[in-house]
Amino acid sequence: MVRLRVGRFEVYLVEDGRFWLDGGAMFGIVPKAIWSKKSEHDDQNRIPLVIRPMLVRDGDRWVLVETGIDTKPGEKHRKIYRIEEAGRLLDALKALGLGPEDIHLVINTHLHFDHAGLNVVRTDEGLAPLFRRARYLVQRQEFFEATHPHERNRASYLSENVEPVAEAGLFELVEGEAEVLPGLRLVPLPGHTLGQQGVELVSEGERLVYTADLLPTFAHVGLPYVMAYDLYPVTTLATRKRHYPRWAEEGYRVVTPHDPRRPYAWIRRGEGGWEAYT
Ligand SMILES: [Zn+2]
């Protein structure tokens, strides 16, 4: 767990677990001859990724950005995605002396299974929201997509991570930008899904952005490095062009959800295009 300070915010970057996804799907139009120099891969052509939720403390309030991955879907699902060590988020909470009931706000950047897995847990009474005392913030558009899946995104949305939260009335649907706490803003980052959002923290001159899958790892920082998983790749490109210059110029610390090596970095325009540096 990496601990950072962003002005008055205390930030914890948590490794919830690891999983592996097809390298071709992760790098879109970039040929293997190129992406294989940036990432290792296994004998099934899958590349290693971490699951990195972010905990933010603001005084006595705790905000959880993303809820990691879970083992609810079972053994076949675990094998396909080579999911390793799911659910370590709970250990991280415990290490901080926290339980799920101490989380005041959950921010779902989007509702894919590797970002919203612990929204819901299996209990003796059936499926139930894990963070019972929290509001779950998600863009209205994302909630619509997750509850109206089609053939192209159905494998990513598992209703078991969404419906119990909706039935308990814990979702708060957000439209566009929103300042949730002073200095903590939700920012729409469409492309991967239309309703994806990121989180920006600004306090006492310090800045951090959680990119969600707009930038899944720092190997993707180059503009054409867009995942084949993205439903709207050209929108991803436009969203990057809109936000990268500001994040670079204003010195945002950048946190990605899946980079296996660097929990955070900064970005800048280099001679060969956008690059990450630490
Ligand atoms: Zn995703």
PDB file of C-alpha atoms and ligand atoms in Angstrom:
ATOM      1  CA  MET A   1       0.000   0.000   0.000  1.00  0.00           C
ATOM      2  CA  VAL A   2       1.399   3.382  -1.006  1.00  0.00           C
ATOM      3  CA  ARG A   3       0.565   6.375   1.169  1.00  0.00           C
ATOM      4  CA  LEU A   4       0.572   9.876  -0.279  1.00  0.00           C
ATOM      5  CA  ARG A   5      -0.490  13.282   0.848  1.00  0.00           C
ATOM      6  CA  VAL A   6      -2.329  15.639  -1.487  1.00  0.00           C
ATOM      7  CA  GLY A   7      -2.802  18.810   0.564  1.00  0.00           C
ATOM      8  CA  ARG A   8      -5.284  17.962   3.295  1.00  0.00           C
ATOM      9  CA  PHE A   9      -6.159  14.597   1.716  1.00  0.00           C
ATOM     10  CA  GLU A  10      -4.472  11.379   2.812  1.00  0.00           C
ATOM     11  CA  VAL A  11      -4.379   8.970  -0.111  1.00  0.00           C
ATOM     12  CA  TYR A  12      -3.741   5.222  -0.045  1.00  0.00           C
ATOM     13  CA  LEU A  13      -3.116   3.274  -3.260  1.00  0.00           C
ATOM     14  CA  VAL A  14      -4.129  -0.307  -2.611  1.00  0.00           C
ATOM     15  CA  GLU A  15      -3.171  -3.440  -4.539  1.00  0.00           C
ATOM     16  CA  ASP A  16      -6.360  -5.449  -4.438  1.00  0.00           C
ATOM     17  CA  GLY A  17      -4.976  -8.274  -6.554  1.00  0.00           C
ATOM     18  CA  ARG A  18      -3.541  -9.188  -9.952  1.00  0.00           C
ATOM     19  CA  PHE A  19      -5.065 -10.472 -13.135  1.00  0.00           C
ATOM     20  CA  TRP A  20      -3.997 -11.044 -16.715  1.00  0.00           C
ATOM     21  CA  LEU A  21      -5.644  -9.825 -19.931  1.00  0.00           C
ATOM     22  CA  ASP A  22      -4.961 -10.546 -23.568  1.00  0.00           C
ATOM     23  CA  GLY A  23      -2.104  -8.309 -24.731  1.00  0.00           C
ATOM     24  CA  GLY A  24      -3.657  -7.735 -28.146  1.00  0.00           C
ATOM     25  CA  ALA A  25      -6.934  -6.574 -26.613  1.00  0.00           C
ATOM     26  CA  MET A  26      -5.054  -4.360 -24.147  1.00  0.00           C
ATOM     27  CA  PHE A  27      -3.039  -2.563 -26.832  1.00  0.00           C
ATOM     28  CA  GLY A  28      -5.643  -2.255 -29.604  1.00  0.00           C
ATOM     29  CA  ILE A  29      -4.083  -1.398 -32.955  1.00  0.00           C
ATOM     30  CA  VAL A  30      -0.509  -1.432 -31.617  1.00  0.00           C
ATOM     31  CA  PRO A  31       1.241  -4.547 -33.032  1.00  0.00           C
ATOM     32  CA  LYS A  32       2.686  -7.174 -30.725  1.00  0.00           C
ATOM     33  CA  ALA A  33       6.192  -6.465 -32.062  1.00  0.00           C
ATOM     34  CA  ILE A  34       5.873  -3.068 -30.354  1.00  0.00           C
ATOM     35  CA  TRP A  35       3.753  -3.714 -27.251  1.00  0.00           C
ATOM     36  CA  SER A  36       5.784  -6.776 -26.281  1.00  0.00           C
ATOM     37  CA  LYS A  37       8.717  -4.429 -25.646  1.00  0.00           C
ATOM     38  CA  LYS A  38       6.612  -2.573 -23.075  1.00  0.00           C
ATOM     39  CA  SER A  39       5.078  -5.507 -21.256  1.00  0.00           C
ATOM     40  CA  GLU A  40       5.828  -9.135 -20.420  1.00  0.00           C
ATOM     41  CA  HIS A  41       3.269 -11.798 -21.426  1.00  0.00           C
ATOM     42  CA  ASP A  42       2.461 -15.398 -20.526  1.00  0.00           C
ATOM     43  CA  ASP A  43       2.131 -18.426 -22.823  1.00  0.00           C
ATOM     44  CA  GLN A  44      -1.469 -17.433 -23.589  1.00  0.00           C
ATOM     45  CA  ASN A  45      -0.386 -13.959 -24.661  1.00  0.00           C
ATOM     46  CA  ARG A  46      -1.827 -12.367 -21.538  1.00  0.00           C
ATOM     47  CA  ILE A  47      -0.128  -9.453 -19.812  1.00  0.00           C
ATOM     48  CA  PRO A  48      -0.025  -8.922 -16.016  1.00  0.00           C
ATOM     49  CA  LEU A  49      -2.089  -6.150 -14.488  1.00  0.00           C
ATOM     50  CA  VAL A  50      -2.835  -5.058 -10.951  1.00  0.00           C
ATOM     51  CA  ILE A  51      -6.140  -3.902  -9.547  1.00  0.00           C
ATOM     52  CA  ARG A  52      -5.575  -0.607  -7.778  1.00  0.00           C
ATOM     53  CA  PRO A  53      -8.426   0.960  -5.816  1.00  0.00           C
ATOM     54  CA  MET A  54      -7.690   4.282  -4.088  1.00  0.00           C
ATOM     55  CA  LEU A  55      -8.721   5.260  -0.565  1.00  0.00           C
ATOM     56  CA  VAL A  56      -8.982   8.927   0.307  1.00  0.00           C
ATOM     57  CA  ARG A  57      -9.252  10.293   3.814  1.00  0.00           C
ATOM     58  CA  ASP A  58     -10.636  13.750   4.365  1.00  0.00           C
ATOM     59  CA  GLY A  59     -10.650  14.327   8.114  1.00  0.00           C
ATOM     60  CA  ASP A  60     -13.021  11.737   9.530  1.00  0.00           C
ATOM     61  CA  ARG A  61     -14.508  10.888   6.134  1.00  0.00           C
ATOM     62  CA  TRP A  62     -13.290   7.993   3.988  1.00  0.00           C
ATOM     63  CA  VAL A  63     -13.853   7.802   0.242  1.00  0.00           C
ATOM     64  CA  LEU A  64     -13.169   4.633  -1.724  1.00  0.00           C
ATOM     65  CA  VAL A  65     -12.462   5.006  -5.436  1.00  0.00           C
ATOM     66  CA  GLU A  66     -13.227   1.658  -7.105  1.00  0.00           C
ATOM     67  CA  THR A  67     -13.960  -1.562  -5.235  1.00  0.00           C
ATOM     68  CA  GLY A  68     -11.532  -3.961  -6.912  1.00  0.00           C
ATOM     69  CA  ILE A  69     -12.150  -7.442  -8.198  1.00  0.00           C
ATOM     70  CA  ASP A  70     -13.993 -10.309  -6.543  1.00  0.00           C
ATOM     71  CA  THR A  71     -14.254 -14.074  -6.750  1.00  0.00           C
ATOM     72  CA  LYS A  72     -18.082 -14.173  -6.892  1.00  0.00           C
ATOM     73  CA  PRO A  73     -18.179 -15.164 -10.587  1.00  0.00           C
ATOM     74  CA  GLY A  74     -16.475 -18.461  -9.823  1.00  0.00           C
ATOM     75  CA  GLU A  75     -13.655 -20.682 -10.978  1.00  0.00           C
ATOM     76  CA  LYS A  76     -14.051 -20.495 -14.776  1.00  0.00           C
ATOM     77  CA  HIS A  77     -14.054 -16.696 -14.687  1.00  0.00           C
ATOM     78  CA  ARG A  78     -11.035 -16.743 -12.364  1.00  0.00           C
ATOM     79  CA  LYS A  79      -9.120 -18.960 -14.800  1.00  0.00           C
ATOM     80  CA  ILE A  80      -9.993 -17.007 -17.958  1.00  0.00           C
ATOM     81  CA  TYR A  81      -8.660 -13.799 -16.458  1.00  0.00           C
ATOM     82  CA  ARG A  82      -5.997 -15.529 -14.369  1.00  0.00           C
ATOM     83  CA  ILE A  83      -7.215 -13.613 -11.332  1.00  0.00           C
ATOM     84  CA  GLU A  84      -4.698 -13.802  -8.503  1.00  0.00           C
ATOM     85  CA  GLU A  85      -5.199 -12.652  -4.942  1.00  0.00           C
ATOM     86  CA  ALA A  86      -8.576 -10.951  -5.362  1.00  0.00           C
ATOM     87  CA  GLY A  87     -10.090  -9.031  -2.470  1.00  0.00           C
ATOM     88  CA  ARG A  88      -6.939  -7.743  -0.760  1.00  0.00           C
ATOM     89  CA  LEU A  89      -8.742  -4.414  -0.485  1.00  0.00           C
ATOM     90  CA  LEU A  90     -10.407  -5.763   2.653  1.00  0.00           C
ATOM     91  CA  ASP A  91      -7.004  -6.530   4.204  1.00  0.00           C
ATOM     92  CA  ALA A  92      -5.888  -3.006   3.383  1.00  0.00           C
ATOM     93  CA  LEU A  93      -8.948  -1.550   5.101  1.00  0.00           C
ATOM     94  CA  LYS A  94      -8.280  -3.725   8.115  1.00  0.00           C
ATOM     95  CA  ALA A  95      -4.641  -2.613   8.237  1.00  0.00           C
ATOM     96  CA  LEU A  96      -5.932   0.962   8.505  1.00  0.00           C
ATOM     97  CA  GLY A  97      -8.278  -0.043  11.299  1.00  0.00           C
ATOM     98  CA  LEU A  98     -11.303   0.266   9.014  1.00  0.00           C
ATOM     99  CA  GLY A  99     -14.221  -1.945   8.105  1.00  0.00           C
ATOM    100  CA  PRO A 100     -16.624  -1.582   5.153  1.00  0.00           C
ATOM    101  CA  GLU A 101     -19.039   0.361   7.405  1.00  0.00           C
ATOM    102  CA  ASP A 102     -16.441   3.126   7.793  1.00  0.00           C
ATOM    103  CA  ILE A 103     -16.568   4.064   4.108  1.00  0.00           C
ATOM    104  CA  HIS A 104     -18.763   7.125   3.537  1.00  0.00           C
ATOM    105  CA  LEU A 105     -18.573   7.333  -0.229  1.00  0.00           C
ATOM    106  CA  VAL A 106     -17.810   4.780  -2.913  1.00  0.00           C
ATOM    107  CA  ILE A 107     -16.907   6.179  -6.312  1.00  0.00           C
ATOM    108  CA  ASN A 108     -17.459   3.735  -9.150  1.00  0.00           C
ATOM    109  CA  THR A 109     -15.418   5.072 -12.078  1.00  0.00           C
ATOM    110  CA  HIS A 110     -17.347   2.568 -14.179  1.00  0.00           C
ATOM    111  CA  LEU A 111     -19.056  -0.719 -13.417  1.00  0.00           C
ATOM    112  CA  HIS A 112     -16.795  -3.285 -15.111  1.00  0.00           C
ATOM    113  CA  PHE A 113     -16.133  -6.382 -12.990  1.00  0.00           C
ATOM    114  CA  ASP A 114     -12.483  -5.510 -12.402  1.00  0.00           C
ATOM    115  CA  HIS A 115     -13.412  -2.086 -10.996  1.00  0.00           C
ATOM    116  CA  ALA A 116     -16.638  -2.750  -9.089  1.00  0.00           C
ATOM    117  CA  GLY A 117     -16.142  -6.322  -7.845  1.00  0.00           C
ATOM    118  CA  LEU A 118     -16.530  -5.663  -4.133  1.00  0.00           C
ATOM    119  CA  ASN A 119     -19.551  -3.414  -4.596  1.00  0.00           C
ATOM    120  CA  VAL A 120     -21.399  -6.530  -3.522  1.00  0.00           C
ATOM    121  CA  VAL A 121     -20.529  -9.631  -1.484  1.00  0.00           C
ATOM    122  CA  ARG A 122     -22.166 -12.975  -0.958  1.00  0.00           C
ATOM    123  CA  THR A 123     -23.663 -13.295   2.537  1.00  0.00           C
ATOM    124  CA  ASP A 124     -25.726 -16.004   4.227  1.00  0.00           C
ATOM    125  CA  GLU A 125     -28.827 -14.083   3.135  1.00  0.00           C
ATOM    126  CA  GLY A 126     -27.671 -13.789  -0.488  1.00  0.00           C
ATOM    127  CA  LEU A 127     -25.947 -10.971  -2.372  1.00  0.00           C
ATOM    128  CA  ALA A 128     -25.668  -7.692  -0.482  1.00  0.00           C
ATOM    129  CA  PRO A 129     -23.844  -4.363  -0.880  1.00  0.00           C
ATOM    130  CA  LEU A 130     -20.568  -4.498   1.033  1.00  0.00           C
ATOM    131  CA  PHE A 131     -20.453  -0.784   1.881  1.00  0.00           C
ATOM    132  CA  ARG A 132     -23.863  -0.560   3.496  1.00  0.00           C
ATOM    133  CA  ARG A 133     -23.418   2.912   4.965  1.00  0.00           C
ATOM    134  CA  ALA A 134     -21.971   4.477   1.821  1.00  0.00           C
ATOM    135  CA  ARG A 135     -23.475   6.225  -1.146  1.00  0.00           C
ATOM    136  CA  TYR A 136     -22.149   4.748  -4.396  1.00  0.00           C
ATOM    137  CA  LEU A 137     -21.491   7.517  -6.917  1.00  0.00           C
ATOM    138  CA  VAL A 138     -21.660   6.594 -10.589  1.00  0.00           C
ATOM    139  CA  GLN A 139     -22.494   8.513 -13.756  1.00  0.00           C
ATOM    140  CA  ARG A 140     -26.106   8.093 -14.845  1.00  0.00           C
ATOM    141  CA  GLN A 141     -24.857   7.129 -18.323  1.00  0.00           C
ATOM    142  CA  GLU A 142     -22.661   4.360 -16.877  1.00  0.00           C
ATOM    143  CA  PHE A 143     -25.514   2.995 -14.791  1.00  0.00           C
ATOM    144  CA  PHE A 144     -27.648   2.893 -17.934  1.00  0.00           C
ATOM    145  CA  GLU A 145     -24.958   1.055 -19.901  1.00  0.00           C
ATOM    146  CA  ALA A 146     -24.387  -1.460 -17.112  1.00  0.00           C
ATOM    147  CA  THR A 147     -28.081  -2.219 -16.839  1.00  0.00           C
ATOM    148  CA  HIS A 148     -28.613  -2.376 -20.625  1.00  0.00           C
ATOM    149  CA  PRO A 149     -25.622  -4.420 -21.789  1.00  0.00           C
ATOM    150  CA  HIS A 150     -25.206  -5.632 -25.366  1.00  0.00           C
ATOM    151  CA  GLU A 151     -23.066  -8.259 -27.070  1.00  0.00           C
ATOM    152  CA  ARG A 152     -19.970  -6.018 -27.155  1.00  0.00           C
ATOM    153  CA  ASN A 153     -19.835  -5.180 -23.420  1.00  0.00           C
ATOM    154  CA  ARG A 154     -21.834  -7.951 -21.744  1.00  0.00           C
ATOM    155  CA  ALA A 155     -18.756  -9.857 -20.518  1.00  0.00           C
ATOM    156  CA  SER A 156     -17.528  -6.778 -18.614  1.00  0.00           C
ATOM    157  CA  TYR A 157     -20.739  -5.974 -16.751  1.00  0.00           C
ATOM    158  CA  LEU A 158     -21.885  -8.453 -14.129  1.00  0.00           C
ATOM    159  CA  SER A 159     -25.339  -7.614 -12.815  1.00  0.00           C
ATOM    160  CA  GLU A 160     -24.393  -9.099  -9.443  1.00  0.00           C
ATOM    161  CA  ASN A 161     -22.105  -6.081  -8.873  1.00  0.00           C
ATOM    162  CA  VAL A 162     -24.856  -3.606  -9.732  1.00  0.00           C
ATOM    163  CA  GLU A 163     -28.367  -4.821  -8.945  1.00  0.00           C
ATOM    164  CA  PRO A 164     -28.047  -5.408  -5.176  1.00  0.00           C
ATOM    165  CA  VAL A 165     -26.680  -1.851  -4.796  1.00  0.00           C
ATOM    166  CA  ALA A 166     -29.530  -0.457  -6.889  1.00  0.00           C
ATOM    167  CA  GLU A 167     -32.131  -2.472  -4.954  1.00  0.00           C
ATOM    168  CA  ALA A 168     -30.746  -1.160  -1.668  1.00  0.00           C
ATOM    169  CA  GLY A 169     -31.102   2.381  -3.018  1.00  0.00           C
ATOM    170  CA  LEU A 170     -27.419   3.136  -2.470  1.00  0.00           C
ATOM    171  CA  PHE A 171     -26.531   4.444  -5.940  1.00  0.00           C
ATOM    172  CA  GLU A 172     -26.403   8.176  -6.452  1.00  0.00           C
ATOM    173  CA  LEU A 173     -26.453   8.900 -10.172  1.00  0.00           C
ATOM    174  CA  VAL A 174     -24.264  11.821 -11.215  1.00  0.00           C
ATOM    175  CA  GLU A 175     -24.498  13.761 -14.459  1.00  0.00           C
ATOM    176  CA  GLY A 176     -21.262  15.331 -15.655  1.00  0.00           C
ATOM    177  CA  GLU A 177     -18.709  17.051 -13.429  1.00  0.00           C
ATOM    178  CA  ALA A 178     -19.416  17.176  -9.728  1.00  0.00           C
ATOM    179  CA  GLU A 179     -17.536  18.443  -6.682  1.00  0.00           C
ATOM    180  CA  VAL A 180     -18.257  15.774  -4.087  1.00  0.00           C
ATOM    181  CA  LEU A 181     -16.146  17.258  -1.303  1.00  0.00           C
ATOM    182  CA  PRO A 182     -14.213  20.532  -1.450  1.00  0.00           C
ATOM    183  CA  GLY A 183     -11.277  19.716  -3.748  1.00  0.00           C
ATOM    184  CA  LEU A 184     -12.522  16.253  -4.724  1.00  0.00           C
ATOM    185  CA  ARG A 185     -14.122  16.295  -8.159  1.00  0.00           C
ATOM    186  CA  LEU A 186     -15.675  13.693 -10.423  1.00  0.00           C
ATOM    187  CA  VAL A 187     -14.647  14.257 -14.035  1.00  0.00           C
ATOM    188  CA  PRO A 188     -16.307  12.486 -16.969  1.00  0.00           C
ATOM    189  CA  LEU A 189     -13.661  10.578 -18.979  1.00  0.00           C
ATOM    190  CA  PRO A 190     -15.663   8.994 -21.811  1.00  0.00           C
ATOM    191  CA  GLY A 191     -14.244   6.526 -24.341  1.00  0.00           C
ATOM    192  CA  HIS A 192     -13.613   3.218 -22.580  1.00  0.00           C
ATOM    193  CA  THR A 193     -17.310   3.475 -21.776  1.00  0.00           C
ATOM    194  CA  LEU A 194     -19.450   6.540 -22.446  1.00  0.00           C
ATOM    195  CA  GLY A 195     -20.200   6.989 -18.753  1.00  0.00           C
ATOM    196  CA  GLN A 196     -16.717   6.514 -17.312  1.00  0.00           C
ATOM    197  CA  GLN A 197     -15.531   9.070 -14.752  1.00  0.00           C
ATOM    198  CA  GLY A 198     -12.207   9.856 -13.113  1.00  0.00           C
ATOM    199  CA  VAL A 199     -11.431  11.582  -9.822  1.00  0.00           C
ATOM    200  CA  GLU A 200      -9.359  14.731  -9.343  1.00  0.00           C
ATOM    201  CA  LEU A 201      -8.006  15.859  -5.983  1.00  0.00           C
ATOM    202  CA  VAL A 202      -6.790  19.435  -5.554  1.00  0.00           C
ATOM    203  CA  SER A 203      -5.724  20.758  -2.178  1.00  0.00           C
ATOM    204  CA  GLU A 204      -3.176  23.306  -0.944  1.00  0.00           C
ATOM    205  CA  GLY A 205      -1.583  23.498  -4.401  1.00  0.00           C
ATOM    206  CA  GLU A 206      -1.155  19.717  -4.717  1.00  0.00           C
ATOM    207  CA  ARG A 207      -2.955  17.686  -7.355  1.00  0.00           C
ATOM    208  CA  LEU A 208      -3.739  14.086  -8.208  1.00  0.00           C
ATOM    209  CA  VAL A 209      -5.902  12.418 -10.838  1.00  0.00           C
ATOM    210  CA  TYR A 210      -7.241   8.866 -10.847  1.00  0.00           C
ATOM    211  CA  THR A 211      -7.624   8.126 -14.541  1.00  0.00           C
ATOM    212  CA  ALA A 212      -9.798   4.988 -14.517  1.00  0.00           C
ATOM    213  CA  ASP A 213      -9.358   3.105 -17.790  1.00  0.00           C
ATOM    214  CA  LEU A 214      -8.737   6.249 -19.843  1.00  0.00           C
ATOM    215  CA  LEU A 215      -5.128   5.337 -18.997  1.00  0.00           C
ATOM    216  CA  PRO A 216      -5.095   1.715 -17.776  1.00  0.00           C
ATOM    217  CA  THR A 217      -1.281   1.588 -17.400  1.00  0.00           C
ATOM    218  CA  PHE A 218       1.589   3.967 -18.153  1.00  0.00           C
ATOM    219  CA  ALA A 219       2.491   1.796 -21.165  1.00  0.00           C
ATOM    220  CA  HIS A 220      -0.704   3.278 -22.647  1.00  0.00           C
ATOM    221  CA  VAL A 221       0.218   6.935 -22.263  1.00  0.00           C
ATOM    222  CA  GLY A 222       0.976   7.375 -26.002  1.00  0.00           C
ATOM    223  CA  LEU A 223      -2.139   8.671 -27.764  1.00  0.00           C
ATOM    224  CA  PRO A 224      -2.624   5.684 -30.137  1.00  0.00           C
ATOM    225  CA  TYR A 225      -2.264   3.175 -27.284  1.00  0.00           C
ATOM    226  CA  VAL A 226      -6.000   2.684 -26.880  1.00  0.00           C
ATOM    227  CA  MET A 227      -7.427  -0.634 -25.717  1.00  0.00           C
ATOM    228  CA  ALA A 228      -9.522  -2.761 -28.050  1.00  0.00           C
ATOM    229  CA  TYR A 229     -11.843  -3.034 -25.050  1.00  0.00           C
ATOM    230  CA  ASP A 230     -12.725   0.648 -25.450  1.00  0.00           C
ATOM    231  CA  LEU A 231     -16.199   0.969 -26.916  1.00  0.00           C
ATOM    232  CA  TYR A 232     -15.464   4.438 -28.323  1.00  0.00           C
ATOM    233  CA  PRO A 233     -11.723   4.583 -29.118  1.00  0.00           C
ATOM    234  CA  VAL A 234     -11.869   7.896 -30.945  1.00  0.00           C
ATOM    235  CA  THR A 235     -13.627   9.390 -27.932  1.00  0.00           C
ATOM    236  CA  THR A 236     -10.797   8.048 -25.744  1.00  0.00           C
ATOM    237  CA  LEU A 237      -8.379   9.944 -27.985  1.00  0.00           C
ATOM    238  CA  ALA A 238     -10.397  13.164 -27.707  1.00  0.00           C
ATOM    239  CA  THR A 239     -10.688  12.803 -23.910  1.00  0.00           C
ATOM    240  CA  ARG A 240      -6.928  12.330 -23.587  1.00  0.00           C
ATOM    241  CA  LYS A 241      -6.237  15.371 -25.794  1.00  0.00           C
ATOM    242  CA  ARG A 242      -8.615  17.418 -23.679  1.00  0.00           C
ATOM    243  CA  HIS A 243      -7.127  16.521 -20.275  1.00  0.00           C
ATOM    244  CA  TYR A 244      -3.463  15.499 -20.763  1.00  0.00           C
ATOM    245  CA  PRO A 245      -2.162  19.056 -21.323  1.00  0.00           C
ATOM    246  CA  ARG A 246      -3.822  20.323 -18.126  1.00  0.00           C
ATOM    247  CA  TRP A 247      -2.672  17.340 -16.054  1.00  0.00           C
ATOM    248  CA  ALA A 248       0.871  17.853 -17.362  1.00  0.00           C
ATOM    249  CA  GLU A 249       1.019  21.651 -17.001  1.00  0.00           C
ATOM    250  CA  GLU A 250      -0.558  21.743 -13.554  1.00  0.00           C
ATOM    251  CA  GLY A 251       1.675  18.920 -12.279  1.00  0.00           C
ATOM    252  CA  TYR A 252      -1.005  16.351 -11.511  1.00  0.00           C
ATOM    253  CA  ARG A 253       0.253  13.139  -9.955  1.00  0.00           C
ATOM    254  CA  VAL A 254      -1.356  10.495 -12.178  1.00  0.00           C
ATOM    255  CA  VAL A 255      -2.698   7.220 -10.748  1.00  0.00           C
ATOM    256  CA  THR A 256      -3.746   4.405 -13.083  1.00  0.00           C
ATOM    257  CA  PRO A 257      -5.939   1.451 -12.101  1.00  0.00           C
ATOM    258  CA  HIS A 258      -3.819  -1.341 -13.622  1.00  0.00           C
ATOM    259  CA  ASP A 259      -0.116  -0.430 -14.013  1.00  0.00           C
ATOM    260  CA  PRO A 260       1.832  -3.405 -12.602  1.00  0.00           C
ATOM    261  CA  ARG A 261       5.030  -1.443 -11.932  1.00  0.00           C
ATOM    262  CA  ARG A 262       4.291   2.151 -11.033  1.00  0.00           C
ATOM    263  CA  PRO A 263       1.437   3.103  -8.698  1.00  0.00           C
ATOM    264  CA  TYR A 264       1.717   6.702  -9.922  1.00  0.00           C
ATOM    265  CA  ALA A 265       3.763   8.941 -12.189  1.00  0.00           C
ATOM    266  CA  TRP A 266       3.599  12.318 -13.889  1.00  0.00           C
ATOM    267  CA  ILE A 267       3.077  12.853 -17.611  1.00  0.00           C
ATOM    268  CA  ARG A 268       4.741  15.208 -20.079  1.00  0.00           C
ATOM    269  CA  ARG A 269       5.001  15.794 -23.792  1.00  0.00           C
ATOM    270  CA  GLY A 270       8.308  14.259 -24.893  1.00  0.00           C
ATOM    271  CA  GLU A 271      10.004  14.250 -28.296  1.00  0.00           C
ATOM    272  CA  GLY A 272       8.280  11.019 -29.270  1.00  0.00           C
ATOM    273  CA  GLY A 273       4.875  12.015 -27.884  1.00  0.00           C
ATOM    274  CA  TRP A 274       3.344  11.758 -24.427  1.00  0.00           C
ATOM    275  CA  GLU A 275       5.397   9.935 -21.812  1.00  0.00           C
ATOM    276  CA  ALA A 276       5.234   9.104 -18.125  1.00  0.00           C
ATOM    277  CA  TYR A 277       8.046   9.953 -15.718  1.00  0.00           C
ATOM    278  CA  THR A 278       8.771   9.621 -12.010  1.00  0.00           C
TER     279      THR A 278
HETATM  280 ZN    ZN B   1     -12.943  -1.231 -17.637  1.00  0.00          ZN
END
